[in-house]
CSV table of C-alpha atoms and ligand atoms in Angstrom, one decimal:
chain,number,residue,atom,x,y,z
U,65,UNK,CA,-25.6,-17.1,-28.5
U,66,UNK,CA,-28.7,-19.0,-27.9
U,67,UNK,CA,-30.4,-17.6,-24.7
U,68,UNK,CA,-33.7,-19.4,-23.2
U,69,UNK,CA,-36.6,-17.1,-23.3
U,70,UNK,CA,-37.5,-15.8,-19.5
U,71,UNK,CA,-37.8,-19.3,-17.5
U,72,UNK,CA,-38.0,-20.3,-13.7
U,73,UNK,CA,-34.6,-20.8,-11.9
U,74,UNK,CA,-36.1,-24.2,-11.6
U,75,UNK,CA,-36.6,-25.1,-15.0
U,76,UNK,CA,-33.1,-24.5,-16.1
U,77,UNK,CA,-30.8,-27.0,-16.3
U,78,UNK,CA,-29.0,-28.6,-13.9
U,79,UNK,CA,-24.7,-27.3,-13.8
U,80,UNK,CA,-21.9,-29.0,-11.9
U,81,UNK,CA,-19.5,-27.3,-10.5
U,82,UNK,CA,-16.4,-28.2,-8.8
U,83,UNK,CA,-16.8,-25.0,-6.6
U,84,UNK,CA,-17.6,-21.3,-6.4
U,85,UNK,CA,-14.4,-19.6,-4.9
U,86,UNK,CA,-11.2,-21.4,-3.6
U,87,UNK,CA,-8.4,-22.7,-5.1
U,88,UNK,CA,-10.1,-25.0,-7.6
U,89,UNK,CA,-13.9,-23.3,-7.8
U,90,UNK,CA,-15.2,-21.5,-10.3
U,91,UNK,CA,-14.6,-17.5,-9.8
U,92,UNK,CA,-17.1,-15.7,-7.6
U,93,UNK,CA,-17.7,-13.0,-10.4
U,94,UNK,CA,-19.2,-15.3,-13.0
U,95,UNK,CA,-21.8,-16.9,-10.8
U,96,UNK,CA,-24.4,-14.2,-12.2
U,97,UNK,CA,-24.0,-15.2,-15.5
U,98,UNK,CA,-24.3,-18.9,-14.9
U,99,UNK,CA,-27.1,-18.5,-12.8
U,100,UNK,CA,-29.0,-16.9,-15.8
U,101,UNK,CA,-28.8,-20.2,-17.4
U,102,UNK,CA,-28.6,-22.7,-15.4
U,103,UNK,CA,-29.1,-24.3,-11.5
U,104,UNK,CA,-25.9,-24.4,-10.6
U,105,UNK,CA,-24.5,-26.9,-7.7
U,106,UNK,CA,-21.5,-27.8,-6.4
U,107,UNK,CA,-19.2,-31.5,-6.0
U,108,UNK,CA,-20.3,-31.1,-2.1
U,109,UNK,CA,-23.9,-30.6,-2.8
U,110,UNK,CA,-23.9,-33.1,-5.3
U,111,UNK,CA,-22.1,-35.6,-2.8
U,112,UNK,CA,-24.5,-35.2,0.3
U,113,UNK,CA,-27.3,-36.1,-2.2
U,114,UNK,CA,-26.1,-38.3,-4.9
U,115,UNK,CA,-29.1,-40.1,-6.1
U,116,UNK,CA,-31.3,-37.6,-6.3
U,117,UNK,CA,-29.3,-34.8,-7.6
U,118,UNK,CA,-27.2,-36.8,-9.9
U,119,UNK,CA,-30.3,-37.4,-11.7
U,120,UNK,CA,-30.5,-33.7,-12.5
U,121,UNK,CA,-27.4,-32.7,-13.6
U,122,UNK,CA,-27.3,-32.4,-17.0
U,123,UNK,CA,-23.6,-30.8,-17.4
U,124,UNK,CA,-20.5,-30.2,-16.1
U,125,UNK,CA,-18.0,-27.0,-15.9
U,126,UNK,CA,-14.6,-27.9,-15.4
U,127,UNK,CA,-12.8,-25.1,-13.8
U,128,UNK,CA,-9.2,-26.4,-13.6
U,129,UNK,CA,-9.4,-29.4,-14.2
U,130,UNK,CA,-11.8,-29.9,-11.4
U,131,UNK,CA,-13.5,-32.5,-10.9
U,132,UNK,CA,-12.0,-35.0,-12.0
U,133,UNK,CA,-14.6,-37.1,-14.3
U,134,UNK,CA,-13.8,-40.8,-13.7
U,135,UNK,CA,-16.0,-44.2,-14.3
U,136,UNK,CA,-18.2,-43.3,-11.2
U,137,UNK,CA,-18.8,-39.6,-11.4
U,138,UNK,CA,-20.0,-40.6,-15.1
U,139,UNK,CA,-22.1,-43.4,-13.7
U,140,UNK,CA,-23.6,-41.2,-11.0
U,141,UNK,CA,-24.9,-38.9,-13.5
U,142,UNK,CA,-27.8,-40.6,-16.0
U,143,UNK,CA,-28.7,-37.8,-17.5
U,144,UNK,CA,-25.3,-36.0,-18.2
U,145,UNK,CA,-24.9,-34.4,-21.7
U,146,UNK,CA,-22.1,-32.8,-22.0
U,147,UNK,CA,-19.2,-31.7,-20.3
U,148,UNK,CA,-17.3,-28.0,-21.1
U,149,UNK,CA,-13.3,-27.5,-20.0
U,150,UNK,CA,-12.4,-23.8,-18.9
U,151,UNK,CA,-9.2,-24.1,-21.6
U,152,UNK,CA,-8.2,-25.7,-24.4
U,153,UNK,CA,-5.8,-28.2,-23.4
U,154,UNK,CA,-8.2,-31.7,-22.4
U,155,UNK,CA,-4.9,-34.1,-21.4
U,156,UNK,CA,-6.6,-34.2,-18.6
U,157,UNK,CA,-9.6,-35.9,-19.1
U,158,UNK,CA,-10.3,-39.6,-20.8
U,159,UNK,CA,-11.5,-38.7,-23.7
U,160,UNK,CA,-13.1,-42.4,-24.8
U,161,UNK,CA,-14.2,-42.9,-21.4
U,162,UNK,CA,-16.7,-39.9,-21.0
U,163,UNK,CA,-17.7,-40.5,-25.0
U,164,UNK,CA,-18.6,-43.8,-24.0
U,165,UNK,CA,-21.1,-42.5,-21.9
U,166,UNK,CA,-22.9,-40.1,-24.6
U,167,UNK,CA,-21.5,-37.1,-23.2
U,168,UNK,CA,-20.2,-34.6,-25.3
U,169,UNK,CA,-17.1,-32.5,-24.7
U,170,UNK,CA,-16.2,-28.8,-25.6
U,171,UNK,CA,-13.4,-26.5,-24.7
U,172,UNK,CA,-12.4,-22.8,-25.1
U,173,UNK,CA,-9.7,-22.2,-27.7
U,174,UNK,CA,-11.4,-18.7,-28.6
U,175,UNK,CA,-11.2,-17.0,-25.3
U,176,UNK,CA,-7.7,-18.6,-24.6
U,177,UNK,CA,-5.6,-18.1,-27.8
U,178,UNK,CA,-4.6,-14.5,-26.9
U,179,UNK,CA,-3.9,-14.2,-23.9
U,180,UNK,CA,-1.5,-17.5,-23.5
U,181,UNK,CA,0.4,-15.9,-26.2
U,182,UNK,CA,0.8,-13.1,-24.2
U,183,UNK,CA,2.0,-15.5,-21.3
U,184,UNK,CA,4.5,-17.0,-23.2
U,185,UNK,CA,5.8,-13.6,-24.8
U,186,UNK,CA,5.7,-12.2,-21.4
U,187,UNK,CA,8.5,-14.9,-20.0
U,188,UNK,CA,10.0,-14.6,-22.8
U,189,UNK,CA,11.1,-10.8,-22.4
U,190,UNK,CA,11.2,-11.7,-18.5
U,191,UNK,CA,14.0,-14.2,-19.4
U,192,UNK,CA,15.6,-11.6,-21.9
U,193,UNK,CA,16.0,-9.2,-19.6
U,194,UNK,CA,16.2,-11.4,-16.4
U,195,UNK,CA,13.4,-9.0,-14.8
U,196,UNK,CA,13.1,-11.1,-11.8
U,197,UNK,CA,16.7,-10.9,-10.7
U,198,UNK,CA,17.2,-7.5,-11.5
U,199,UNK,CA,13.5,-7.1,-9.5
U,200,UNK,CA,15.1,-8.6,-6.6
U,201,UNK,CA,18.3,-6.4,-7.2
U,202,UNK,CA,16.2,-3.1,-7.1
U,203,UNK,CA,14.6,-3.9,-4.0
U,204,UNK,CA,17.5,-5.2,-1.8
U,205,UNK,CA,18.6,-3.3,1.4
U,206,UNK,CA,22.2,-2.7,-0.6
U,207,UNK,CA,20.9,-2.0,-4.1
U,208,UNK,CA,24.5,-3.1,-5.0
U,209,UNK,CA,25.4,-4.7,-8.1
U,210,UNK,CA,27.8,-4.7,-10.9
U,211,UNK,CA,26.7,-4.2,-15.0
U,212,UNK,CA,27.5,-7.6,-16.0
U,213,UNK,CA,25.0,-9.2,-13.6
U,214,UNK,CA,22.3,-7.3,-14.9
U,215,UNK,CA,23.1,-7.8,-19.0
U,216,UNK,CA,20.4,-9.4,-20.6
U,217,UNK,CA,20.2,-10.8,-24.5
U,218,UNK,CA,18.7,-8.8,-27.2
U,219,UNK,CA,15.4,-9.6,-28.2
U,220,UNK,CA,15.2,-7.6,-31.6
U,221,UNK,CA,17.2,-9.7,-34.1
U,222,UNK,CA,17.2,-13.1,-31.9
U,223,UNK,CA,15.7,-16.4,-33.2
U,224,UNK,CA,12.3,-17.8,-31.7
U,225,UNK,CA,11.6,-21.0,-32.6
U,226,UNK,CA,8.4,-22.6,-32.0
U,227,UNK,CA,7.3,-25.5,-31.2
U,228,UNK,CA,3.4,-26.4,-32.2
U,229,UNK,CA,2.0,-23.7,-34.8
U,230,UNK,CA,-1.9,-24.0,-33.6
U,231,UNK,CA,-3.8,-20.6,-32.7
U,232,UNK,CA,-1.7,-19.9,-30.0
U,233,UNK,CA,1.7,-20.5,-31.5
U,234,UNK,CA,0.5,-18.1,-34.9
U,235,UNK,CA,-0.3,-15.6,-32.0
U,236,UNK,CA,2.9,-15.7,-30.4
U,237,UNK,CA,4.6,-15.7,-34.2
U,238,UNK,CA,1.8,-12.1,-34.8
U,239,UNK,CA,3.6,-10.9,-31.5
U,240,UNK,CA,7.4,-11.9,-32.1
U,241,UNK,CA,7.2,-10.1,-35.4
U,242,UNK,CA,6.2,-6.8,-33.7
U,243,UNK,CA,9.6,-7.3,-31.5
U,244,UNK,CA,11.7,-7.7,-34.8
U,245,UNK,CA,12.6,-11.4,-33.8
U,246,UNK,CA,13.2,-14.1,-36.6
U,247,UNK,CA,10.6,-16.7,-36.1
U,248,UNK,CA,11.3,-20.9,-37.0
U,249,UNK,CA,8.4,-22.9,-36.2
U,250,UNK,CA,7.7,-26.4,-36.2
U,251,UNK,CA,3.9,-28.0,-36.0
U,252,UNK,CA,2.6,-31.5,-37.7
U,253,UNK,CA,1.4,-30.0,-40.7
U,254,UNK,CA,2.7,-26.8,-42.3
U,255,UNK,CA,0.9,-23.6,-42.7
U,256,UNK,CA,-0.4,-22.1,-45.8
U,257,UNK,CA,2.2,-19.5,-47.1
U,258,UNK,CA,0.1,-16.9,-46.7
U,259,UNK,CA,-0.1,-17.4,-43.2
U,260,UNK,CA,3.9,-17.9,-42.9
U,261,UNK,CA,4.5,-15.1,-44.9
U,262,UNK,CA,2.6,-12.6,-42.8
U,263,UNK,CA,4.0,-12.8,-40.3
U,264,UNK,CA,7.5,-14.1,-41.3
U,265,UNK,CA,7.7,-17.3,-39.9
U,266,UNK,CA,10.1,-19.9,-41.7
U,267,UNK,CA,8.9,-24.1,-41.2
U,268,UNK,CA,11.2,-26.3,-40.1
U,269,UNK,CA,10.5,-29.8,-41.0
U,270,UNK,CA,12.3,-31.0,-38.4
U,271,UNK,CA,12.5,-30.1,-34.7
U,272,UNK,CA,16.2,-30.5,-34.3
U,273,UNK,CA,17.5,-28.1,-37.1
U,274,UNK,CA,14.9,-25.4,-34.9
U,275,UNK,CA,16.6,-26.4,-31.5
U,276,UNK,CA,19.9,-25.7,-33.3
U,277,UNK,CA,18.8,-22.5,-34.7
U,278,UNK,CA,17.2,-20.8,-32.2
U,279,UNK,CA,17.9,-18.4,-29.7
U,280,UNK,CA,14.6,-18.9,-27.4
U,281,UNK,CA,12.6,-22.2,-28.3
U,282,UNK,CA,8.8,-21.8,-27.3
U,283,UNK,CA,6.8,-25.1,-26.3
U,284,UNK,CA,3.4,-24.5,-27.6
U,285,UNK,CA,1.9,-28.2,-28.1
U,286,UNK,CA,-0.6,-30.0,-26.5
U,287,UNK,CA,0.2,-32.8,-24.2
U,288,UNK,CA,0.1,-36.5,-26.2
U,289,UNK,CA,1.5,-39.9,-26.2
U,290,UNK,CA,3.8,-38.0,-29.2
U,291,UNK,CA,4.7,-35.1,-27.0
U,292,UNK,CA,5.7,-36.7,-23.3
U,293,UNK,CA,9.4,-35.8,-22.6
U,294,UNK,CA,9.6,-34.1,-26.4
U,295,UNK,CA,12.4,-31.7,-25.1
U,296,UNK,CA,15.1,-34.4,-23.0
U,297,UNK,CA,18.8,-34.5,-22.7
U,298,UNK,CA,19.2,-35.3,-26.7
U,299,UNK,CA,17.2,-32.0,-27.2
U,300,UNK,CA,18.6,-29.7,-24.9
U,301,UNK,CA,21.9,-30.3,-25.7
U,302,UNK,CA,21.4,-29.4,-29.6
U,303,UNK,CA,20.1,-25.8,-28.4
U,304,UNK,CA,22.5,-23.0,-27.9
U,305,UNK,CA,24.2,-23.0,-24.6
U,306,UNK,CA,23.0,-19.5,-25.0
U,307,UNK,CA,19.5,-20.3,-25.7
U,308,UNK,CA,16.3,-20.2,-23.3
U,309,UNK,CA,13.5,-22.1,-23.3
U,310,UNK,CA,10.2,-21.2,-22.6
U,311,UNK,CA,7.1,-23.5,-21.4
U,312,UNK,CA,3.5,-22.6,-22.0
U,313,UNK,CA,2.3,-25.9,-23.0
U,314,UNK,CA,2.5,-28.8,-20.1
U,315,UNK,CA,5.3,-29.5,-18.0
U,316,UNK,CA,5.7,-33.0,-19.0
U,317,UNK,CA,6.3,-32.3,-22.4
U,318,UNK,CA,10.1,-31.6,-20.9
U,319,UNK,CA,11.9,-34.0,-19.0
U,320,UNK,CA,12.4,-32.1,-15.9
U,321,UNK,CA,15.3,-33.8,-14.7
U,322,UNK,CA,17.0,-33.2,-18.2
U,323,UNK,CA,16.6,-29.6,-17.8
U,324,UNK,CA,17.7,-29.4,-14.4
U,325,UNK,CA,21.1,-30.8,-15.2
U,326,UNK,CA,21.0,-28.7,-18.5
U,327,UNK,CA,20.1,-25.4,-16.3
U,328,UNK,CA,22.6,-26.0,-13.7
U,329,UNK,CA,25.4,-27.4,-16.0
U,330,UNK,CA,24.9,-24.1,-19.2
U,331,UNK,CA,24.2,-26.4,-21.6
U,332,UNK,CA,21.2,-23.8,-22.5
U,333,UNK,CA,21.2,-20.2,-20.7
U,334,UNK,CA,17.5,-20.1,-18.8
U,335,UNK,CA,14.0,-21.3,-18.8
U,336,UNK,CA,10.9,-20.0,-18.1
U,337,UNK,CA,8.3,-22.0,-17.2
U,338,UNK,CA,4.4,-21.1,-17.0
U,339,UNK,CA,3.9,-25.5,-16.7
U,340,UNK,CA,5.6,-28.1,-14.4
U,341,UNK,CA,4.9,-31.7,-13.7
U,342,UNK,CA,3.6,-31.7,-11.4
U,343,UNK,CA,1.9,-28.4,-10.6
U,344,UNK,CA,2.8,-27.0,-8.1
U,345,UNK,CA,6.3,-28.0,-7.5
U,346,UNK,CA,7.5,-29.4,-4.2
U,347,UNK,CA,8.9,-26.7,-2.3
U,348,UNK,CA,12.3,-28.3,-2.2
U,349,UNK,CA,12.5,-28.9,-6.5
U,350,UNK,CA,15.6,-28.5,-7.9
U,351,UNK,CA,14.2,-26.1,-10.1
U,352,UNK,CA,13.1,-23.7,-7.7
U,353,UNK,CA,16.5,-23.4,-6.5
U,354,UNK,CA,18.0,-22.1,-9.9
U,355,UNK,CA,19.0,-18.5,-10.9
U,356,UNK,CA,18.7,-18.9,-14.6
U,357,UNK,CA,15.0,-20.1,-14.3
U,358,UNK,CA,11.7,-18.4,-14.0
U,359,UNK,CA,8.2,-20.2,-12.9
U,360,UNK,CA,4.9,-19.0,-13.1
U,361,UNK,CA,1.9,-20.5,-11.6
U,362,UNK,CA,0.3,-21.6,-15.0
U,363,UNK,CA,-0.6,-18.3,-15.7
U,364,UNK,CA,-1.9,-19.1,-19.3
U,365,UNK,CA,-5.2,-17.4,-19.6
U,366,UNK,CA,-5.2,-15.5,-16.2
U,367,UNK,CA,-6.3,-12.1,-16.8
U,368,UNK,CA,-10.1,-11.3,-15.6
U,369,UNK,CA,-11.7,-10.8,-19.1
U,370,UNK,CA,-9.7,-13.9,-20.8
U,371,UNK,CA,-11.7,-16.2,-17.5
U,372,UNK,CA,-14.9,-14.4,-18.0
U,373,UNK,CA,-15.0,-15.3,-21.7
U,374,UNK,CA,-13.7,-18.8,-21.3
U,375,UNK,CA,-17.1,-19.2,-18.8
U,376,UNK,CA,-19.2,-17.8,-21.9
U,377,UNK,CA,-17.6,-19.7,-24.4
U,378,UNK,CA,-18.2,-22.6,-22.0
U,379,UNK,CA,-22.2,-21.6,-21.7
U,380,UNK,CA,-22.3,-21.4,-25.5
U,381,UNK,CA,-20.9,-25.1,-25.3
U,382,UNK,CA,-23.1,-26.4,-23.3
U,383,UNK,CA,-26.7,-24.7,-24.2
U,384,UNK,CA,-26.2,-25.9,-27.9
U,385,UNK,CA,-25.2,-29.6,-26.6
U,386,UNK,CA,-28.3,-29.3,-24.6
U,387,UNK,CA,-30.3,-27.8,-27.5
U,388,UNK,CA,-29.0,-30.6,-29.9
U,389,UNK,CA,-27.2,-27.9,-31.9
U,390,UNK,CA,-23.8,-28.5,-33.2
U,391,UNK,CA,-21.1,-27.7,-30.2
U,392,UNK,CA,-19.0,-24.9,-31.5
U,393,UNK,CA,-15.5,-25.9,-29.5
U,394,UNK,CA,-16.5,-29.5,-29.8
U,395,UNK,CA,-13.9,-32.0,-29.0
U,396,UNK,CA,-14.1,-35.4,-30.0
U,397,UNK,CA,-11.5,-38.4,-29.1
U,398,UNK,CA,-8.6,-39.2,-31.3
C,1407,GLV,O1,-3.7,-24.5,-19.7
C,1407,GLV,C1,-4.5,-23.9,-20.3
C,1407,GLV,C2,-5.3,-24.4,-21.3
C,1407,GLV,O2,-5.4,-25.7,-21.4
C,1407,GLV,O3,-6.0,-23.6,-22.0
């Protein structure tokens, strides 16, 4: 990684932040290590000084989607060059908009790809074996409960199809193998054989003959025009009505309502969710009501070295955009 040679704190470049700490800053813990590169300073700093600070800032670290870059944050900020997202998905931002303005844009598929396959692998054997029921079971006053609420479905053997083949999709194929699962898989373009072959994976051309194959159907895409609402009514109701589905991707890629009825009515067994639209649910959702379902809090890359190395890939981002060296996560509009 490039690294400036031993300069003042106030020579470095200027970095916006959302915040450090909270719900939406960036994680106390990493502060050292942006501080070794840059001056970093916060939306509320930046606020209660716009004109003169604005002028400074010369990137930006989303951390969560936060904070939100519209028309006027880009306008506020003259000497903005580039702006790096703490994940991989960018359905969030406005792609044209912020190119418009010069700015470059990176993300962090490296430090991600792993552990949201291990997310989505996670609920999926959580589903299987219905570990939060059987959670809540164990620690009950009565402890009381008959075999048959407890059976789950075998894993080994079962079908996984999924849904968007990219790097985190192959690593969820690399992890299904290792649990003797039969793995379908669907993406835009095909993989090389090779690549199918080790570990297993069969293509389907088409999305419905995977929904009607599989025994757990992973969403893996990014959100897109293409993808809004992919899994509806039509969808759910060619899985099995033994089949679960699993959502690491974005919760509007599923029509929520559709999968309600579908949950509550057995037209597929269970979900697990790690996305919903929107995020969180309200506390009175439908979904949050249901047995059969699992949520997590979009868990995706949580784990403390997966953040730590999405804030390094994000540095890498931004000093080579400042350097005028090719961006290696750059991400350019469609
Ligand atoms: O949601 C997580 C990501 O976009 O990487």
């Amino acid at each position: 990684m490039w690294a400036p040679a031993c300069i003042m704190e106030e020579e470095l470049p200027w970095l916006l932040v959302n915040e450090v700490g909270g719900i939406r800053g960036i994680l106390h813990s990493h502060v050292p290590f942006l501080k070794k590169h840059f001056h970093l300073i916060t939306m509320k700093e930046f606020l209660e000084n716009r004109k003169d600070v604005g002028k400074k800032v010369q990137a930006i670290y989303l951390w969560w989607h936060k904070p939100v870059i519209d028309k006027e944050l880009l306008q506020s900020l003259p000497n903005l060059k580039v702006i790096a997202n703490s994940g991989v998905g960018m359905d969030h931002l406005d792609l044209n908009l912020i190119a418009s303005f010069g700015v470059k844009m990176a993300n962090a598929p490296r430090a991600v790809s792993s552990t949201t396959a291990d997310t989505g692998m996670a609920l999926l054997l959580a589903s299987a074996r219905r570990l939060v029921e059987v959670h809540n079971i164990s620690i009950s006053p009565s402890m009381d409960y008959c075999e048959a609420d407890i059976l789950g479905v075998k894993v080994a053997g079962a079908t996984l199809g999924i849904i968007g083949m990219g790097r985190i999709g192959y690593k969820i194929a690399v992890r299904a193998k290792a649990f003797e699962m039969n793995i379908l898989y669907h993406n835009r373009t095909r993989r090389k054989v090779q690549e199918e072959q080790a570990v297993g994976a069969t293509y389907c051309k088409k999305i419905d003959s995977l929904l009607q194959q599989a025994d757990f159907v992973m969403l893996v895409v990014s959100l897109t025009p293409q993808t809004h609402k992919l899994i509806g009514k039509r969808e759910l109701e060619l899985m099995k009505p033994t089949a679960t589905l699993i959502n690491i991707s974005r919760g509007a890629v599923v029509d929520q309502e559709a999968l309600v009825a579908a949950l509550q009515t057995g037209v597929i067994r269970a979900a697990a969710l790690d996305v919903t639209a929107p995020e969180p649910l309200p506390r009175d959702h439908a979904l949050l009501k249901l047995k059969n379902v699992i949520i997590t809090p979009h868990l995706g890359i949580k784990t403390d070295k997966a953040t730590y190395m999405i804030t390094e890939e994000a540095v890498e981002n931004i000093l080579a955009a400042l350097n005028g060296l090719p961006l290696p996560s750059e991400v350019l509009p469609s």
